[in-house]
Structure formats: structure tokens, C-alpha cells
PDB file of C-alpha atoms in Angstrom:
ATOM      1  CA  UNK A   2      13.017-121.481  91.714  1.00  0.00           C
ATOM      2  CA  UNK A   3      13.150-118.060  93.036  1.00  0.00           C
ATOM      3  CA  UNK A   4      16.351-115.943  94.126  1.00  0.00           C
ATOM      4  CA  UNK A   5      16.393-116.187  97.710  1.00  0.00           C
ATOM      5  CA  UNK A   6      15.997-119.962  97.966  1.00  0.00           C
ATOM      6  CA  UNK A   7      18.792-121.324  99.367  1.00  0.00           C
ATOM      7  CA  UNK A   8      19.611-123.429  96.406  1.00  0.00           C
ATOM      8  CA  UNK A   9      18.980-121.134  93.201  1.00  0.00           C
ATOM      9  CA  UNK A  10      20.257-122.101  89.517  1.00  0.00           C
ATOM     10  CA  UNK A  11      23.264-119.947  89.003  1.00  0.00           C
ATOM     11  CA  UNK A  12      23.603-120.997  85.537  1.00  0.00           C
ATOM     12  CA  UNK A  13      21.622-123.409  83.071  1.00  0.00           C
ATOM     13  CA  UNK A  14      22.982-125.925  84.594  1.00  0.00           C
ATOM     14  CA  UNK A  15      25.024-125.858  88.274  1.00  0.00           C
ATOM     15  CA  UNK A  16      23.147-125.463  91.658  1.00  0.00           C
ATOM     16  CA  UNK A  17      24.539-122.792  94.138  1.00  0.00           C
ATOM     17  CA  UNK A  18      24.648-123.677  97.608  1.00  0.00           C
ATOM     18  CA  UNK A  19      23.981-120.171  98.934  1.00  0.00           C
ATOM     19  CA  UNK A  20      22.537-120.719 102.726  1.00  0.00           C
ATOM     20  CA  UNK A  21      25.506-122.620 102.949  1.00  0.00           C
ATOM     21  CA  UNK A  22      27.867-119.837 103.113  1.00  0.00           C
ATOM     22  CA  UNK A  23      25.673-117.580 105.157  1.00  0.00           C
ATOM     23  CA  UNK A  24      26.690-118.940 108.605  1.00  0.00           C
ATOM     24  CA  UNK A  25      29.540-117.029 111.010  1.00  0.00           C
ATOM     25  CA  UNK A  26      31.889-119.856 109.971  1.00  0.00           C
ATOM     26  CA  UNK A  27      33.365-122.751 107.792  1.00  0.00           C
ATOM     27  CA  UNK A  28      31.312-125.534 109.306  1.00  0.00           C
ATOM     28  CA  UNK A  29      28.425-126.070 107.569  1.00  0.00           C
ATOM     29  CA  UNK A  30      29.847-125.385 104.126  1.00  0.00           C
ATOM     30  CA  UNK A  31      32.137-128.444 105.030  1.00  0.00           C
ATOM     31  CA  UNK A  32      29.764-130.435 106.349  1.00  0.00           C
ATOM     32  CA  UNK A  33      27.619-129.842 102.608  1.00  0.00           C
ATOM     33  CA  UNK A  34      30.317-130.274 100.233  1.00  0.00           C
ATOM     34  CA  UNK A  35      31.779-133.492 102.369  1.00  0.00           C
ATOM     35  CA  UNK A  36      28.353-134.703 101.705  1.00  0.00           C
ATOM     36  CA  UNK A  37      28.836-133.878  98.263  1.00  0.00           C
ATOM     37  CA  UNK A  38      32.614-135.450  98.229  1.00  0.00           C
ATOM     38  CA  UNK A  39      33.596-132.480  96.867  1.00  0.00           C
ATOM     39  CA  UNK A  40      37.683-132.751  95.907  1.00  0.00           C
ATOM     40  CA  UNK A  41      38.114-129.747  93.452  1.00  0.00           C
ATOM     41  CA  UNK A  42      39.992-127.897  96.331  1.00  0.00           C
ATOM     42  CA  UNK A  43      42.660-130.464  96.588  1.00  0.00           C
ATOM     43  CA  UNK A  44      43.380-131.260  92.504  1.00  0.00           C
ATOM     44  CA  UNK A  45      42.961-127.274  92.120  1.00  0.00           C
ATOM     45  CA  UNK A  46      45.504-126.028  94.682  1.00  0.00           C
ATOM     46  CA  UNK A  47      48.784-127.709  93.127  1.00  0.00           C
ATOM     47  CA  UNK A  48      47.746-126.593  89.935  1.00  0.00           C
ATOM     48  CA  UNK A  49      47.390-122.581  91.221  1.00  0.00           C
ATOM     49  CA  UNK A  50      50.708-123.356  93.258  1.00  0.00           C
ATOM     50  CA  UNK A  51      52.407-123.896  89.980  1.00  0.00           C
ATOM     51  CA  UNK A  52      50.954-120.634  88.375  1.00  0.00           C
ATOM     52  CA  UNK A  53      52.028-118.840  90.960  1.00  0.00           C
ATOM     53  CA  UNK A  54      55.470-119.998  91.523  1.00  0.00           C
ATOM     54  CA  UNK A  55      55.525-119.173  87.494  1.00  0.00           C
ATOM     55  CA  UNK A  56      54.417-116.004  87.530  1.00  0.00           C
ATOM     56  CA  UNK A  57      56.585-114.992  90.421  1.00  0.00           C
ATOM     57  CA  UNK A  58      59.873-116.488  88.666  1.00  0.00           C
ATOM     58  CA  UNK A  59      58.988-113.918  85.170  1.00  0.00           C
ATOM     59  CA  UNK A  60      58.336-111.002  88.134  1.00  0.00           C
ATOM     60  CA  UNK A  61      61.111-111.668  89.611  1.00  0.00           C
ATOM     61  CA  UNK A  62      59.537-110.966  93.210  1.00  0.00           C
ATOM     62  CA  UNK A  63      56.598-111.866  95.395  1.00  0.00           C
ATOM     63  CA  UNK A  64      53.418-111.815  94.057  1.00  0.00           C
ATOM     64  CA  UNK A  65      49.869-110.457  95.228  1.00  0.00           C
ATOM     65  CA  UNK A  66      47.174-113.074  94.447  1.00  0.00           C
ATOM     66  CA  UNK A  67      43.356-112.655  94.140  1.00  0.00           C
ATOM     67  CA  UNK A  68      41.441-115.645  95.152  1.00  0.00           C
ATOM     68  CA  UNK A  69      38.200-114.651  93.420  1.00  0.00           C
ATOM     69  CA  UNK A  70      35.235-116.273  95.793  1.00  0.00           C
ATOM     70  CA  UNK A  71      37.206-116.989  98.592  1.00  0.00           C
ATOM     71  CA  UNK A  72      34.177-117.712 100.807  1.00  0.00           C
ATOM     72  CA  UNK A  73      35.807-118.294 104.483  1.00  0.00           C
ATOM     73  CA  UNK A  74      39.277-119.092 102.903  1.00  0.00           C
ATOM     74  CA  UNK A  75      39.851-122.543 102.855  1.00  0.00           C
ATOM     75  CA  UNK A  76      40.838-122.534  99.395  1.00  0.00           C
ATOM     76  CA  UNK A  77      43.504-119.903 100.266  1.00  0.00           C
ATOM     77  CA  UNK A  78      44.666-121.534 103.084  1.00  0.00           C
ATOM     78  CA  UNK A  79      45.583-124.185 100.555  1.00  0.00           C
ATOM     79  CA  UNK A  80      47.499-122.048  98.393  1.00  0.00           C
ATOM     80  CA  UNK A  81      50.121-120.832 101.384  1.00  0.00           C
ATOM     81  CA  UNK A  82      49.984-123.123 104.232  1.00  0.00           C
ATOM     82  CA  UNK A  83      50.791-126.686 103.971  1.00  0.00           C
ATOM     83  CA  UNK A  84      47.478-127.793 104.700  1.00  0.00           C
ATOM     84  CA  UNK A  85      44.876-129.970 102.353  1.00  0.00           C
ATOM     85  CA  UNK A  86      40.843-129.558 101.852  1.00  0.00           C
ATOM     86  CA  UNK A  87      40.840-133.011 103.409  1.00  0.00           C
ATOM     87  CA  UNK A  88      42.458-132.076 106.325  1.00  0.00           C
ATOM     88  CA  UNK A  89      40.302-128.611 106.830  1.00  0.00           C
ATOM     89  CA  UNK A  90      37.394-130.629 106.405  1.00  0.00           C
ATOM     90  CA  UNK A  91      37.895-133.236 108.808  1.00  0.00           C
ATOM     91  CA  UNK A  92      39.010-130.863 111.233  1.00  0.00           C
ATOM     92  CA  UNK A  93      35.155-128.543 110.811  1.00  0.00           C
ATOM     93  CA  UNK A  94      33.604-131.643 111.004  1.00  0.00           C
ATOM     94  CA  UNK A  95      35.012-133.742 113.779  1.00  0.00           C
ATOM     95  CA  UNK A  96      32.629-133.719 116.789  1.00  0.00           C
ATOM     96  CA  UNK A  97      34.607-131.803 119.329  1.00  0.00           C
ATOM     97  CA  UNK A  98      34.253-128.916 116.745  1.00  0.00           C
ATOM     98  CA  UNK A  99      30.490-128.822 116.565  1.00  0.00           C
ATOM     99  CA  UNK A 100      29.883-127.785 120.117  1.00  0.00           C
ATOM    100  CA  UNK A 101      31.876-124.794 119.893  1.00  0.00           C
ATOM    101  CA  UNK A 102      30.384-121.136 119.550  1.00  0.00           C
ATOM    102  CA  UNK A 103      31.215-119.452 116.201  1.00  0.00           C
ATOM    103  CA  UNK A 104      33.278-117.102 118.317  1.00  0.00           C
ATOM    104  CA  UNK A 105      35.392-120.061 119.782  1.00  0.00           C
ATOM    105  CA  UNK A 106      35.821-121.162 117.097  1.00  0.00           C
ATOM    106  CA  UNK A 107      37.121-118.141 114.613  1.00  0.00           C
ATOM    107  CA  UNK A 108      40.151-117.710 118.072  1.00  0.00           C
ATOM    108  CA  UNK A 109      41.421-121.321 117.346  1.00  0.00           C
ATOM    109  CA  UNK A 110      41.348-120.709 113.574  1.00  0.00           C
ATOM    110  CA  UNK A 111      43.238-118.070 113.941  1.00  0.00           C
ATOM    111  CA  UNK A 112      45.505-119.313 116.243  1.00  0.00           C
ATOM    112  CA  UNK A 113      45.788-122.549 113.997  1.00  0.00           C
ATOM    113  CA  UNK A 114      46.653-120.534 111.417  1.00  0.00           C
ATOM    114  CA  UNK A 115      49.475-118.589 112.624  1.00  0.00           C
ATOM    115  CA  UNK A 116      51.280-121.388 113.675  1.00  0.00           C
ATOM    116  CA  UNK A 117      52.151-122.322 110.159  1.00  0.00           C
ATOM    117  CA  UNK A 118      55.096-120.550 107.556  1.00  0.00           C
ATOM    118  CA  UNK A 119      54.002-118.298 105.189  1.00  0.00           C
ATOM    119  CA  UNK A 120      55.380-118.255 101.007  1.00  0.00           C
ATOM    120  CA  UNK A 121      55.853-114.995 101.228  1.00  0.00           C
ATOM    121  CA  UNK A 122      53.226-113.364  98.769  1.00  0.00           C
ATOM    122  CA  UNK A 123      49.781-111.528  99.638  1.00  0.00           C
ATOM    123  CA  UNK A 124      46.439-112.943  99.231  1.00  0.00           C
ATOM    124  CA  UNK A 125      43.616-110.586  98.769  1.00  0.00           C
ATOM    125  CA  UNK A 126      40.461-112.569  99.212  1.00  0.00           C
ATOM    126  CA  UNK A 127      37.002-111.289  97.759  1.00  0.00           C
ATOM    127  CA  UNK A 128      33.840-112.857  97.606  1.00  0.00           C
ATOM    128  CA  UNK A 129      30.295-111.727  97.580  1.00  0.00           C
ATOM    129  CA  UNK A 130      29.275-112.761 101.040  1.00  0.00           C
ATOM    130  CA  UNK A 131      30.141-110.562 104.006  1.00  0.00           C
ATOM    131  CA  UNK A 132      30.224-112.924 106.340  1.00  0.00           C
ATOM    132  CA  UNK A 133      32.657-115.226 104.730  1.00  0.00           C
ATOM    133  CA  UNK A 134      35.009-112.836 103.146  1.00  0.00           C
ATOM    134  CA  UNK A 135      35.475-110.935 106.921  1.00  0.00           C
ATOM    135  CA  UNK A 136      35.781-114.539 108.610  1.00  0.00           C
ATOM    136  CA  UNK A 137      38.746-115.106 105.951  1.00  0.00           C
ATOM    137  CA  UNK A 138      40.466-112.018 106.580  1.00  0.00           C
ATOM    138  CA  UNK A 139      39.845-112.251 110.871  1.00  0.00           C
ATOM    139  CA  UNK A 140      41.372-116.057 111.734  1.00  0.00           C
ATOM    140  CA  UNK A 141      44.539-114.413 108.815  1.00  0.00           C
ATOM    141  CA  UNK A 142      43.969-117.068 105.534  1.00  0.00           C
ATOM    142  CA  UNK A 143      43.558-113.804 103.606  1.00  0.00           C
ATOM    143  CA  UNK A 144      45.771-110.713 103.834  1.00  0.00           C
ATOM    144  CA  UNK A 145      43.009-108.514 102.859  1.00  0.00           C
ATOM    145  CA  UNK A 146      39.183-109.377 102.494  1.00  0.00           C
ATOM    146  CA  UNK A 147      36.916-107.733 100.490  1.00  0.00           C
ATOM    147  CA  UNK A 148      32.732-107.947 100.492  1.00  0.00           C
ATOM    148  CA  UNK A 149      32.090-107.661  96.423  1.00  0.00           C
ATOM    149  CA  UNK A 150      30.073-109.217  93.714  1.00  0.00           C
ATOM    150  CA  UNK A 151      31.333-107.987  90.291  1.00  0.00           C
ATOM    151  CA  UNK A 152      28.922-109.656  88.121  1.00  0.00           C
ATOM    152  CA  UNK A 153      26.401-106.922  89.509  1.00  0.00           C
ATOM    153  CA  UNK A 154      28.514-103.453  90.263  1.00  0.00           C
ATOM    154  CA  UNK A 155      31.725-101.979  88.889  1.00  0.00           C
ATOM    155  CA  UNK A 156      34.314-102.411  91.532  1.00  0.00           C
ATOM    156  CA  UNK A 157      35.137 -99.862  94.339  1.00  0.00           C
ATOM    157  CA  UNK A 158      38.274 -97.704  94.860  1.00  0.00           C
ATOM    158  CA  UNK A 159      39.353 -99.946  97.288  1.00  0.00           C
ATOM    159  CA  UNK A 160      38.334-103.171  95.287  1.00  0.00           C
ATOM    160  CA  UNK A 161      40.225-101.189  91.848  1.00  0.00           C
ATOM    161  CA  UNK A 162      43.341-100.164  94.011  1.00  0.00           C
ATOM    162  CA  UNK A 163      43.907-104.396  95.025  1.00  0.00           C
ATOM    163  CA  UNK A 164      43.027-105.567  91.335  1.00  0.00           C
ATOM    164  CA  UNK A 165      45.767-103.113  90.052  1.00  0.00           C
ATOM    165  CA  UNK A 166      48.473-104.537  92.429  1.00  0.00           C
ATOM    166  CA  UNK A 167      47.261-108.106  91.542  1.00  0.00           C
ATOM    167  CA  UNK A 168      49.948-110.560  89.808  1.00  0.00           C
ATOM    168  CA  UNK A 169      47.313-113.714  89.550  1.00  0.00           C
ATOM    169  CA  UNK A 170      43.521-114.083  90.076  1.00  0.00           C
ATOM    170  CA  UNK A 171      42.619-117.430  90.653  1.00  0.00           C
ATOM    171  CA  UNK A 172      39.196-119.002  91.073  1.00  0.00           C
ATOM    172  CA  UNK A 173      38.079-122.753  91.750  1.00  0.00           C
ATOM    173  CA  UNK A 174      34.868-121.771  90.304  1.00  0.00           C
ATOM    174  CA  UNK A 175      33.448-120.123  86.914  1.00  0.00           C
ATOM    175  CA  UNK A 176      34.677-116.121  86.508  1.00  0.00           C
ATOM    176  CA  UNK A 177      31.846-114.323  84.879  1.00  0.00           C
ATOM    177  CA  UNK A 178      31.901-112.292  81.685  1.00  0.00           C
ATOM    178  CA  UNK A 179      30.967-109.016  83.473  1.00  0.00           C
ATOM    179  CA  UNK A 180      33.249-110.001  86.052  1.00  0.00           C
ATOM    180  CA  UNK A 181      35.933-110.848  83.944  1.00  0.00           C
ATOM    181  CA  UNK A 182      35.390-107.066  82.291  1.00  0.00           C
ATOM    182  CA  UNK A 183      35.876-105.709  85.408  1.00  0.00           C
ATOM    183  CA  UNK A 184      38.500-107.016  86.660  1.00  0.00           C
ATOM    184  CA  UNK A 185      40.139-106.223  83.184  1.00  0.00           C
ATOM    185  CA  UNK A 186      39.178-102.673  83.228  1.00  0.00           C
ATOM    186  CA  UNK A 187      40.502-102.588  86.512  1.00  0.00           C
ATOM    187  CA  UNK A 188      43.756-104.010  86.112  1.00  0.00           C
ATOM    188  CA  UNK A 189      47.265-102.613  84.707  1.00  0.00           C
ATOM    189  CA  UNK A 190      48.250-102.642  81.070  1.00  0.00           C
ATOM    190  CA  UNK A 191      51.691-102.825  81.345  1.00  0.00           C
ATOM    191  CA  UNK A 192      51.689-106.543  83.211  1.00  0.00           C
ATOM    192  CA  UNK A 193      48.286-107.332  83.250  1.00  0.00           C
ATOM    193  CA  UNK A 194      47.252-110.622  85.740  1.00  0.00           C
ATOM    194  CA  UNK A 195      47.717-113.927  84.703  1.00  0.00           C
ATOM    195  CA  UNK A 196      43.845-115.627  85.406  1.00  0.00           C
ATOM    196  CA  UNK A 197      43.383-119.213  86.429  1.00  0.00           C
ATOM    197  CA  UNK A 198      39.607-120.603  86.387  1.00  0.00           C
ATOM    198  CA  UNK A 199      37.919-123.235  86.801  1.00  0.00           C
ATOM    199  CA  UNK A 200      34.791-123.455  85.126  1.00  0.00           C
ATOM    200  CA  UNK A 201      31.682-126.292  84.944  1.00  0.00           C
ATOM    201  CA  UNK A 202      32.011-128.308  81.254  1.00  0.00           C
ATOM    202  CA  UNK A 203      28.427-126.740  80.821  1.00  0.00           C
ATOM    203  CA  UNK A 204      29.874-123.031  80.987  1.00  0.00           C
ATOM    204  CA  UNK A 205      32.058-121.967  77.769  1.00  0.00           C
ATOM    205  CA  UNK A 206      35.152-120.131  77.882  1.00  0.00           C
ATOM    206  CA  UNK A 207      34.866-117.952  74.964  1.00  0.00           C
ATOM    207  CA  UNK A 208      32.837-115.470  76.850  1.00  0.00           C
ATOM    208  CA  UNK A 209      36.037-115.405  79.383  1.00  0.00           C
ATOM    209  CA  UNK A 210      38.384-114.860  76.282  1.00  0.00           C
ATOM    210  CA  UNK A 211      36.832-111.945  74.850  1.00  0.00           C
ATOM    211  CA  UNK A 212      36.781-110.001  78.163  1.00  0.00           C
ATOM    212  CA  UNK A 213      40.379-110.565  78.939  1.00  0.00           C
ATOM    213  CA  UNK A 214      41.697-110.190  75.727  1.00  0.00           C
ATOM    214  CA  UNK A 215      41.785-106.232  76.291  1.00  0.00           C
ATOM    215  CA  UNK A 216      44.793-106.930  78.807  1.00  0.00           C
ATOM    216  CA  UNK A 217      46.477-108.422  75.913  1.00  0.00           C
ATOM    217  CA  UNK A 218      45.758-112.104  77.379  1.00  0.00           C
ATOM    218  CA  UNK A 219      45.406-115.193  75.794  1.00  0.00           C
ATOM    219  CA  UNK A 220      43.053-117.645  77.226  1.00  0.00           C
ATOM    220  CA  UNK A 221      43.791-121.271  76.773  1.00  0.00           C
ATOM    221  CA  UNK A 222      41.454-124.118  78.217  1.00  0.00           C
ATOM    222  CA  UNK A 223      44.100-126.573  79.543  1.00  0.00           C
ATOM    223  CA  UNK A 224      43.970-130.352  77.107  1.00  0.00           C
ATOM    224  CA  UNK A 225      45.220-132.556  79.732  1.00  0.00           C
ATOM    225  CA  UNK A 226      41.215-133.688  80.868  1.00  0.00           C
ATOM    226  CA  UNK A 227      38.566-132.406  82.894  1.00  0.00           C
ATOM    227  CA  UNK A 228      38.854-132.140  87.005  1.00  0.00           C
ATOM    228  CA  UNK A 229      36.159-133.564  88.964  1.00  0.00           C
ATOM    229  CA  UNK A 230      33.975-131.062  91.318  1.00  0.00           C
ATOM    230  CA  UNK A 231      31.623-132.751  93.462  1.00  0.00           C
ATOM    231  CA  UNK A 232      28.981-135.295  93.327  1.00  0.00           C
ATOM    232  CA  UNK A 233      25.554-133.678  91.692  1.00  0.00           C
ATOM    233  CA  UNK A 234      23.708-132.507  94.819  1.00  0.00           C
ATOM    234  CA  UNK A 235      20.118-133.912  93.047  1.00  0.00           C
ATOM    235  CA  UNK A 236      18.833-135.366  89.868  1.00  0.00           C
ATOM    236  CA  UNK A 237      17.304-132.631  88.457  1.00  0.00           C
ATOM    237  CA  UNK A 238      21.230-131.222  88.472  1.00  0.00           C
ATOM    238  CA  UNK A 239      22.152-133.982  86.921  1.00  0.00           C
ATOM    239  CA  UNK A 240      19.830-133.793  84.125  1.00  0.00           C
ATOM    240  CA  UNK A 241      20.568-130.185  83.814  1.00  0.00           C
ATOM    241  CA  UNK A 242      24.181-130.218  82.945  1.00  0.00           C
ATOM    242  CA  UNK A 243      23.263-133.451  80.335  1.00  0.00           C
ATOM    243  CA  UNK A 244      21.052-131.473  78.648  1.00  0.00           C
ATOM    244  CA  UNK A 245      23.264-128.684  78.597  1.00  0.00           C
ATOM    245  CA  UNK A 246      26.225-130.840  77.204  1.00  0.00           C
ATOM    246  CA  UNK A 247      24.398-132.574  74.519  1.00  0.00           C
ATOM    247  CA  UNK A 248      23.189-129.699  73.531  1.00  0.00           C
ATOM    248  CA  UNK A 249      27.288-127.975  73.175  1.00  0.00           C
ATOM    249  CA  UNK A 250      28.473-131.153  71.495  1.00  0.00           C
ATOM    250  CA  UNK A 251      30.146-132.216  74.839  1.00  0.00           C
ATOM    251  CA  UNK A 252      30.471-136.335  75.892  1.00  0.00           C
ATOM    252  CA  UNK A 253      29.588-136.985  79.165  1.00  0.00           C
ATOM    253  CA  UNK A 254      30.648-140.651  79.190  1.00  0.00           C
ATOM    254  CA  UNK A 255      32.535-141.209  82.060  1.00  0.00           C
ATOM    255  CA  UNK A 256      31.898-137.998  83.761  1.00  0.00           C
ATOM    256  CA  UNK A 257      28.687-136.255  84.610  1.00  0.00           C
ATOM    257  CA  UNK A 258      26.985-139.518  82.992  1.00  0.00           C
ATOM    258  CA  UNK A 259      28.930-141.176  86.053  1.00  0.00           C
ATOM    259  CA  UNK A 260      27.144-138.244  88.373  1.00  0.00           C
ATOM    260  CA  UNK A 261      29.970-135.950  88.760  1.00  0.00           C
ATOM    261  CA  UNK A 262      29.939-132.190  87.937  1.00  0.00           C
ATOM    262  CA  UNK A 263      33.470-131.632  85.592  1.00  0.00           C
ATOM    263  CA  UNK A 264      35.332-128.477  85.646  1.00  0.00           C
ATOM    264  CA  UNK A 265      38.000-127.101  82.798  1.00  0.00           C
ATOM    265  CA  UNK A 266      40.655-125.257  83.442  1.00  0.00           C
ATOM    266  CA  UNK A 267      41.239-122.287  81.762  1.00  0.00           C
ATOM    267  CA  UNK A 268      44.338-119.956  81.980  1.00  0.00           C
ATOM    268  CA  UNK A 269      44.833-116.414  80.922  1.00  0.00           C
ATOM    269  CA  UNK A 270      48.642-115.341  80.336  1.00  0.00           C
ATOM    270  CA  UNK A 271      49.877-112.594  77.656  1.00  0.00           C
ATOM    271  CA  UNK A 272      50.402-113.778  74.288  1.00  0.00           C
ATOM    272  CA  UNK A 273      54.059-113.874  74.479  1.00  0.00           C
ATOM    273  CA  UNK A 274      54.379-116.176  77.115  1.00  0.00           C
ATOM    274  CA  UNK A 275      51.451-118.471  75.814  1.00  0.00           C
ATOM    275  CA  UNK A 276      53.493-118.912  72.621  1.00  0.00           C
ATOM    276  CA  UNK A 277      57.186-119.548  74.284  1.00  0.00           C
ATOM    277  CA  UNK A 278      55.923-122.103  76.819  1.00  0.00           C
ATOM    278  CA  UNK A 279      52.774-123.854  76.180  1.00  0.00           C
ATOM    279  CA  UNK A 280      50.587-124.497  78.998  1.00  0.00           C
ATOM    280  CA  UNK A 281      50.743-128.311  79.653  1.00  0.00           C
ATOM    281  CA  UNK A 282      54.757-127.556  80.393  1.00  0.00           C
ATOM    282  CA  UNK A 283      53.504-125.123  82.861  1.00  0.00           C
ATOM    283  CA  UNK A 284      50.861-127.311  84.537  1.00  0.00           C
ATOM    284  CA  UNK A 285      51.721-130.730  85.697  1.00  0.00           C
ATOM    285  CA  UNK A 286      49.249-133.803  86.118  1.00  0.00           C
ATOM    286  CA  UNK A 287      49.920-137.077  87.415  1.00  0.00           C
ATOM    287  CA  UNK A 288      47.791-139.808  88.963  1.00  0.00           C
ATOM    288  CA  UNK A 289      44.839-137.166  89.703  1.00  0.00           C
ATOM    289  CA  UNK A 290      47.351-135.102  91.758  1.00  0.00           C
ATOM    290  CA  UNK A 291      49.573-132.551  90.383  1.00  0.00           C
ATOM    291  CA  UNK A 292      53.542-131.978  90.681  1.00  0.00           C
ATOM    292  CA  UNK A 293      55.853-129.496  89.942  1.00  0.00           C
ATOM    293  CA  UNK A 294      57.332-130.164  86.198  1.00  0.00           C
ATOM    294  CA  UNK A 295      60.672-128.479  85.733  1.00  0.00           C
ATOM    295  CA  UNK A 296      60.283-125.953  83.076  1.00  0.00           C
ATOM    296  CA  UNK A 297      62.368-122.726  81.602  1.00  0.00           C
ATOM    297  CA  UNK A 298      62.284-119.043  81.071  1.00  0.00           C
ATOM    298  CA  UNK A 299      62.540-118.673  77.467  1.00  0.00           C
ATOM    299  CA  UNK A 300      65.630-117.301  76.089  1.00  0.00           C
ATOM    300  CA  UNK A 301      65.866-113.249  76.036  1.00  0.00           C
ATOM    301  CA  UNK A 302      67.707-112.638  72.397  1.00  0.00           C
TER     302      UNK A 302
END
């Protein structure tokens, strides 16, 4: 399949739906992954909330996050306004919304946007498509937006200047090695980012390991179970990922043999904190949703 199909292989296994994000605004990237249930968003924002509200309690302060493929926000919108993927996605889809202009549109996003509190910390969005990453910053679910694909060029001065301010990176999708290296060359030394991923059961997270290790990280794939992503947008996907499971060792019973695409989490925090609090007392589960689990500051001797 070549490059500038609209759907293109992005790894062995996961199909990208690229013309999807191409468009002035939101709507037809909800209207696909609706299609596709898609429900990642929705289990994935808790989860980041918690990693946040954790690395802000060791800083001490508020925080500057890095939502890594932000697209036109959503996800980020999820992360500081009390809002759900459900409820975004019923409000790009409804009918009244389709006979809008894109620029109609982007004034009541930003308008609905604005009318909600705030947490507090700064969200720097980036993503590889212009179009998205400006729409982000424009209707405000970003603080800062910023055109960049890191898996092919070292970032900018502008791109270097946000990473080094960054607290957490978070992605609901798979980082990439080079990106990864990037970011870590990128970032400070002294209290590097913590890095929150989640990445397709047919991707492995060693690659992700070995790139942030320089930062003194420790990269943990979280043991609590898989998340579901999205229904498989065609058969051929389907048989992709099996092949690419059976071939790592990995049961699909259950999950993509059911026809859903299954995501790991991975987190990267510095070795000290990895070994005082493990990582399920940091992340919370429960009934498919997550919830905040009470959980300490280790003791300073």
C-alpha cells in the first residue's frame, strides 16, 4: 500500500487513519473512530489524570504536560476539562453540527471551551499534522501547539525549549524509538519527564526502554491487563496483528481474537520512584474505569 493512501500500515500490524485527520476540524475523525467504537480516550484519560496529579504532588507545583499526537485535542480536553470522549463525540456528530462551516464551528469550540475551569497546569500539544495541532491550540484545548513529527527530524528550538520545561509526556498511542530519543535528548537531566504510552500488544516496549533510559528512567509496562482501542477497521488488520502476536508469544484469546486492537500501558518514571512506589499503587483500575487510589510520598530519611 503506498504512503499517501489514506490508510497506510504504520507498523506490521496497526492501520493509520491519516485522511482522517486532514480536515479543518474534529468531525470526521469522530465520525471514523465512532464507527470504529473506539473507547481508548475515555479508559486512558483517568489513568494520565492520576500521573499527573502524581507527578505534580513530588514537584510540588503545576506541571507542563506534552500530549504527544494531540491531533485536534480531544484527548487533551479530557485531561483538564471535565468533559468525556463520549460526550465530544456525540456532540461532532449530532446533526445540527454537520451543517456548520469549519469556521463556525472552530468559534463555538472555542467558546465551549472557555466556559469550563481549568487544573491549573499547561498543555503543550504536538502532533504531526498542521491542521490539527493549530485547530487544538485556536478553540484553547492546548496551551501551545506545535506542527512536528519526531520520528523523521530532530526537534526545533522551539519544539527543544517546550520538551525541556515538560513534567509528563503522555500519548494514547505508540511513542517511537527515534521519537522517544528525541525527546530524551531534548529533555533535562536533573528531573527528566515522567512518559505515559500507550502502545498496540503488537508493538514491544523494549525499544521505548532503551531510549529513555539515558534520562535515568525506568520503563515499566503496567500488569493490571490490556486496554481496549477500537474495533479492527478491516480483516486484513485483523489478521495482521494475529500474525504479529503469535509470532511474539502473545495470546490473543479474548482480545484481538474477539476483533479488538489491545493497547499496554507503559510508564517511564526515574528509578527511585519506580522502586519506592510500584506502579499498580500509582494507577488505579476498577470495572474498566479508573479511580483515584490513595497512595504516599515515600518517607525522606
Amino acid at each position: 500500500m503506498p504512503k499517501d493512501s489514506p490508510l497506510f500500515l504504520t507498523n506490521t500490524a496497526k492501520t493509520c487513519l491519516k485522511h482522517t485527520y486532514l480536515q479543518n476540524d474534529p468531525r470526521a475523525t469522530m465520525r471514523t473512530l465512532g464507527g470504529l467504537d473506539y473507547v481508548l480516550a475515555d479508559v486512558a484519560a483517568p489513568i494520565f489524570r492520576q500521573l499527573i496529579a502524581a507527578r505534580a504532588s513530588y514537584a510540588g507545583r503545576t506541571l507542563q504536560v506534552l500530549d504527544l499526537g494531540c491531533a485536534y485535542g480531544t484527548g487533551t480536553a479530557l485531561l483538564r476539562f471535565p468533559v468525556t470522549f463520549a460526550t465530544l463525540q456525540a456532540r461532532y456528530t449530532a446533526r445540527e453540527m454537520q451543517a456548520l462551516d469549519a469556521v463556525e464551528l472552530e468559534e463555538l469550540d472555542r467558546l465551549y471551551y472557555a466556559a469550563w475551569p481549568r487544573d491549573g497546569h499547561r498543555y503543550v500539544g504536538i502532533d504531526a499534522r498542521e491542521t490539527a495541532v493549530s485547530y487544538a491550540h485556536r478553540v484553547g484545548t492546548v496551551d501551545s501547539g506545535i506542527a512536528a513529527d519526531l520520528e523523521r527530524a530532530e526537534a526545533d528550538d522551539a519544539l527543544a525549549a517546550e520538551i525541556l520545561r515538560t513534567d509528563i509526556v503522555v500519548a494514547t498511542g505508540r511513542i517511537g524509538v527515534r521519537t522517544a530519543m528525541r525527546i530524551a535528548h531534548a529533555a533535562r537531566r536533573d528531573d527528566p519527564p515522567w512518559i505515559a504510552t500507550f502502545m498496540n500488544r503488537t508493538s514491544p516496549g523494549d525499544e521505548l526502554a532503551a531510549a529513555l533510559a539515558p534520562l535515568g528512567l525506568v520503563t515499566e509496562r503496567f500488569d493490571g491487563g490490556s486496554f481496549a482501542q477500537r474495533r479492527f477497521e478491516s480483516a486484513a488488520e485483523r489478521d495482521r496483528a494475529l500474525s504479529v502476536l503469535q509470532s511474539r508469544g502473545i495470546d490473543p484469546a479474548g482480545k484481538e481474537a474477539d476483533g479488538w486492537l489491545h493497547a499496554d500501558l507503559y510508564v517511564a518514571r526515574p528509578a527511585a520512584i519506580a522502586e519506592s512506589i510500584p506502579l499498580h499503587r500509582m494507577v488505579s483500575i476498577a470495572g474498566g474505569a479508573c479511580g483515584p487510589r490513595p497512595w504516599r510520598l515515600p518517607r525522606r530519611a
